[in-house]
XYZ file of C-alpha atoms in Angstrom:
339
model
C 53.654 8.465 9.105
C 52.807 11.972 10.728
C 51.717 12.640 13.314
C 47.768 13.083 12.896
C 48.048 9.330 11.778
C 49.784 7.207 14.059
C 47.378 8.531 16.757
C 44.984 7.546 14.720
C 46.360 3.730 14.689
C 46.974 4.222 17.937
C 43.185 5.238 18.733
C 41.974 1.769 15.712
C 44.308 -0.135 17.832
C 43.240 0.516 20.961
C 39.432 0.074 19.762
C 39.610 -3.550 18.109
C 41.540 -4.566 21.993
C 38.885 -3.472 23.847
C 35.665 -5.159 21.012
C 38.043 -8.430 21.118
C 38.294 -7.727 25.538
C 34.869 -7.487 25.403
C 34.256 -4.042 26.207
C 31.516 -3.285 23.960
C 30.025 -0.236 25.345
C 33.671 1.169 25.967
C 34.311 0.443 22.386
C 31.246 2.012 21.197
C 31.543 5.241 23.839
C 34.881 5.953 23.256
C 34.828 5.942 18.768
C 31.702 8.468 19.760
C 33.821 10.658 21.990
C 36.715 10.284 19.809
C 34.915 10.944 16.153
C 33.031 13.859 17.552
C 36.460 15.942 17.743
C 37.409 14.811 14.608
C 34.856 16.360 13.311
C 34.634 19.744 15.448
C 37.756 20.227 14.022
C 37.091 18.585 10.254
C 39.279 15.666 10.075
C 36.550 13.932 8.596
C 38.479 11.934 6.770
C 40.163 10.622 10.532
C 36.098 10.063 11.665
C 35.223 8.508 8.583
C 38.240 5.950 9.114
C 37.481 5.357 13.076
C 33.115 5.166 12.906
C 33.490 1.908 9.931
C 36.448 0.200 11.434
C 34.498 0.288 15.064
C 31.477 0.039 13.230
C 32.694 -3.632 11.340
C 34.250 -4.974 14.274
C 31.241 -4.713 16.701
C 28.746 -6.142 13.732
C 31.608 -9.254 13.667
C 30.883 -9.736 17.464
C 26.509 -9.410 17.238
C 26.643 -5.932 18.832
C 24.452 -4.666 16.167
C 22.618 -2.179 17.552
C 25.436 -0.217 18.829
C 27.171 -0.362 14.954
C 24.057 0.056 13.806
C 24.278 3.551 15.627
C 27.471 3.831 14.512
C 26.324 3.418 10.277
C 23.815 6.226 11.429
C 27.063 8.521 12.674
C 28.862 7.983 9.964
C 25.965 8.757 7.428
C 26.046 12.135 9.346
C 29.724 12.564 9.317
C 29.127 11.700 4.794
C 26.857 15.386 4.961
C 28.682 16.952 6.913
C 31.625 16.228 5.016
C 29.968 17.019 1.849
C 31.000 13.333 0.720
C 29.623 12.679 -2.486
C 27.834 8.724 -2.921
C 31.007 7.760 -5.276
C 31.643 4.107 -5.694
C 34.001 3.828 -2.787
C 31.663 5.621 -0.094
C 28.546 3.346 -1.179
C 30.984 0.114 -0.345
C 31.833 1.298 2.716
C 28.280 1.326 3.643
C 27.273 -1.590 2.018
C 29.859 -3.360 3.407
C 28.686 -2.862 6.515
C 24.730 -2.874 5.821
C 25.206 -6.395 4.693
C 26.830 -7.655 7.994
C 23.842 -6.774 9.352
C 20.641 -8.656 10.335
C 17.815 -6.407 9.092
C 15.401 -8.839 10.232
C 16.341 -7.887 14.119
C 17.531 -4.983 14.292
C 14.895 -2.235 13.453
C 17.521 0.287 12.881
C 18.572 -0.769 9.261
C 15.125 0.899 8.436
C 16.567 4.123 9.862
C 19.331 3.425 7.941
C 17.991 2.731 4.578
C 16.342 5.827 4.727
C 18.811 7.761 5.917
C 21.256 6.497 3.002
C 18.949 7.026 0.162
C 18.426 10.848 1.611
C 22.789 11.306 1.323
C 22.827 9.508 -1.565
C 19.987 11.302 -3.377
C 17.569 8.047 -3.649
C 20.913 5.963 -5.158
C 19.633 3.210 -7.372
C 22.397 1.020 -6.167
C 21.608 1.744 -2.614
C 18.130 1.078 -3.170
C 18.901 -2.977 -4.365
C 20.960 -3.116 -1.588
C 18.475 -2.455 0.882
C 15.395 -4.416 -0.755
C 17.329 -7.118 -1.288
C 18.707 -7.361 2.109
C 15.123 -7.349 3.151
C 14.309 -9.334 0.882
C 16.170 -12.007 1.652
C 16.379 -11.997 5.533
C 15.053 -15.826 7.236
C 12.045 -12.954 8.148
C 12.025 -11.299 5.091
C 10.174 -7.660 5.797
C 8.164 -7.578 2.443
C 7.105 -4.248 2.666
C 10.660 -2.713 2.738
C 12.008 -4.637 -0.421
C 9.977 -3.879 -2.841
C 9.391 0.046 -1.918
C 13.166 -0.432 -2.781
C 13.522 -2.818 -5.282
C 10.800 -0.973 -7.142
C 13.474 1.430 -7.353
C 16.413 -0.273 -7.733
C 18.658 -1.228 -10.601
C 18.100 -4.142 -13.512
C 19.499 -6.707 -11.456
C 16.164 -5.972 -9.093
C 12.884 -7.443 -10.636
C 14.561 -10.589 -9.965
C 14.906 -10.917 -6.911
C 11.855 -9.071 -6.360
C 9.989 -12.021 -8.882
C 11.405 -14.596 -5.875
C 10.344 -12.701 -2.985
C 6.491 -12.192 -4.242
C 6.869 -16.374 -5.769
C 7.953 -16.668 -2.080
C 5.445 -15.031 0.031
C 2.479 -16.555 -2.595
C 2.787 -19.484 -2.066
C 4.734 -20.363 0.794
C 3.830 -20.309 4.491
C 0.212 -19.570 5.170
C -0.518 -19.989 1.724
C 1.130 -23.217 0.352
C -0.949 -26.233 0.116
C 1.131 -28.469 1.183
C 1.179 -26.853 4.510
C -2.229 -27.414 5.306
C -3.385 -30.417 6.920
C -2.556 -33.237 3.794
C -5.794 -35.454 4.941
C -7.955 -33.308 5.231
C -8.972 -33.396 1.201
C -11.192 -31.009 0.518
C -9.438 -28.624 2.313
C -5.953 -29.026 0.445
C -8.058 -28.658 -2.904
C -9.283 -25.624 -1.381
C -5.733 -24.402 0.166
C -4.020 -25.097 -3.973
C -7.035 -23.160 -5.251
C -6.167 -19.794 -3.281
C -2.619 -20.147 -3.962
C -3.002 -20.119 -7.357
C -6.126 -17.686 -7.908
C -3.376 -15.503 -5.240
C -0.609 -14.971 -7.701
C -1.419 -12.299 -10.043
C -2.154 -10.206 -7.278
C 1.019 -10.978 -5.744
C 2.956 -10.318 -8.634
C 0.975 -7.246 -9.560
C 3.082 -5.302 -6.993
C 6.247 -5.839 -8.949
C 4.235 -5.218 -12.818
C 1.975 -2.667 -12.204
C 4.607 -0.976 -9.364
C 6.968 -0.872 -11.832
C 4.940 0.585 -14.895
C 2.870 3.419 -12.656
C 7.217 4.183 -11.923
C 7.603 4.525 -15.820
C 9.357 1.635 -15.945
C 8.978 -0.911 -18.586
C 11.657 -2.687 -18.229
C 11.377 -3.867 -15.325
C 7.909 -4.605 -15.597
C 9.077 -7.142 -17.783
C 11.931 -8.806 -15.701
C 9.887 -9.498 -13.089
C 6.950 -10.993 -14.920
C 9.197 -13.125 -17.295
C 10.967 -14.092 -13.753
C 7.577 -15.443 -11.724
C 6.589 -16.566 -15.011
C 9.586 -19.146 -15.055
C 8.347 -19.844 -11.495
C 4.979 -21.122 -11.908
C 5.674 -22.380 -14.762
C 8.251 -24.476 -13.269
C 5.850 -25.654 -10.261
C 3.707 -26.358 -12.932
C 6.265 -29.035 -13.593
C 7.431 -30.632 -10.319
C 3.666 -29.975 -8.273
C 5.424 -29.121 -5.017
C 4.130 -25.604 -4.535
C 1.187 -24.483 -5.694
C -0.422 -28.232 -4.800
C -2.552 -28.366 -7.938
C -1.197 -28.755 -11.529
C -1.989 -25.647 -14.168
C -2.828 -25.821 -17.558
C -1.447 -23.977 -19.893
C -0.664 -23.056 -23.244
C 2.627 -21.270 -24.527
C 1.529 -19.624 -27.522
C 4.966 -17.207 -28.670
C 4.730 -13.627 -28.673
C 6.049 -10.676 -30.500
C 8.999 -11.168 -28.760
C 8.700 -13.222 -26.113
C 6.055 -16.051 -25.136
C 3.383 -15.981 -23.680
C 1.665 -18.736 -20.717
C -2.009 -18.649 -21.407
C -3.174 -19.802 -17.774
C -7.006 -21.541 -18.073
C -7.416 -21.477 -14.114
C -5.887 -18.043 -13.595
C -7.329 -15.380 -16.117
C -5.451 -12.418 -14.048
C -1.563 -13.870 -15.268
C -2.667 -13.305 -18.581
C -3.532 -10.040 -17.990
C -0.599 -8.801 -16.678
C 0.991 -10.701 -19.453
C -0.786 -8.654 -22.004
C -0.487 -5.719 -20.148
C 3.110 -4.963 -20.613
C 3.278 -5.548 -24.305
C -0.427 -3.691 -24.955
C 0.979 -0.833 -22.892
C 4.736 -0.634 -25.203
C 2.078 -0.237 -28.010
C 1.182 3.862 -26.228
C -2.562 2.564 -28.282
C -5.647 3.369 -26.813
C -7.416 0.984 -28.881
C -5.621 -2.237 -27.762
C -5.334 -0.931 -24.453
C -9.389 -0.120 -23.860
C -9.771 -3.784 -25.466
C -7.882 -5.664 -23.261
C -9.267 -4.083 -20.018
C -12.387 -4.410 -21.992
C -11.337 -8.812 -22.456
C -11.061 -8.927 -18.417
C -13.318 -6.343 -17.384
C -15.380 -9.002 -15.182
C -12.518 -9.702 -13.161
C -10.297 -6.625 -12.912
C -14.328 -4.922 -11.212
C -13.837 -6.586 -8.541
C -10.545 -5.641 -7.891
C -10.286 -2.308 -6.140
C -6.889 -2.095 -5.246
C -6.279 -1.880 -9.348
C -8.662 0.092 -10.679
C -6.816 3.177 -10.213
C -3.646 2.638 -10.175
C -5.048 0.919 -13.822
C -5.950 4.527 -14.455
C -3.200 6.580 -14.238
C -0.807 3.339 -16.166
C -3.611 4.133 -18.916
C -3.236 7.607 -19.390
C 0.937 7.457 -18.528
C 1.358 5.323 -21.729
C -1.793 5.111 -24.024
C -3.151 9.344 -23.154
C -6.470 7.865 -21.662
C -7.575 10.707 -19.003
C -9.037 9.090 -16.023
C -12.565 8.481 -15.573
C -14.617 11.141 -13.799
C -16.197 10.510 -10.743
C -19.949 9.979 -11.797
C -22.052 12.277 -8.676
C -25.598 10.749 -7.460
C -28.522 13.101 -8.718
C -28.862 13.697 -5.517
C -25.590 15.195 -5.170
C -26.137 16.875 -8.886
C -29.355 18.429 -7.015
C -27.798 20.161 -4.098
C -24.652 21.077 -6.383
C -27.403 23.437 -8.721
C -29.024 24.153 -5.478
C -25.554 25.845 -3.922
C -24.627 27.727 -7.225
C -27.618 29.477 -6.745
C -28.482 28.274 -11.055
C -30.085 25.707 -12.603
C -34.208 25.507 -13.043
C -34.224 24.572 -10.013
C -32.394 26.906 -7.640
C -34.786 28.042 -4.599
C -35.505 31.963 -5.018
C -36.723 34.326 -2.384
């Protein structure tokens, strides 16, 4: 055993003893002091081992703020040491992150941002953090969505589960309403059903906008599976949704009479895959009356149409007054003012 290894082992043992005795602050501060010394002398391996060791013990002791601080320090040492995002390095980080409660510790968001920057936007880390934010008892849906849209092939199922739970969970779930008021129950159930495509679109349109047809299909398939299952059990939607299962080229399409925008999203994926402007325009025209009322979809769909089908987005139309003012300012046209 080398002298350096022996010294590190003593530091690790002393750190463990402090934490077991409940002296968390001293363990945290002593670790930072020793790590700073290691970094100054470029003993990066020792610094990393000590940070991982102490952060893990603090996380297990529910000292999450101190653990998060040391994980951020670990990422800083990774950068200074030139540590690449290898499976081993990412594994150390993931093991620590999985012991944290993202819903209660705000520093987890900062860890996610720093880790993604260090790794060059690694898809596996996006999946880990997205899943972490999605599966907490109080999910951070926006953070989860942002990461899962850049994740791995496993991410669409996690995203679909979160979006469906979000769509039908407390606050929107008809079963959580006043069951003595049948009118309220009926309206709430209808609202839940009508909102399903709005939640699903966050995944489908998000993946398509990123050029990711595979995962758009994945989030769509899982979400629709939940809807069909709830149709049978009638537990979350609060109403039965009539549908027809139609076999398409490669996959089935579930046609919902009461929720036509679910049909649109299912048809959108194979349509953009065809790269046919004619097919896209026919699909959009068929659902135009519904889509025109969704301002949030318009620019996204325009971008998707251009990306896959080469359809240039419509130019914004100026009104007559704007046209006239433009003519005056340019000094041209029959109506231009002359001196």
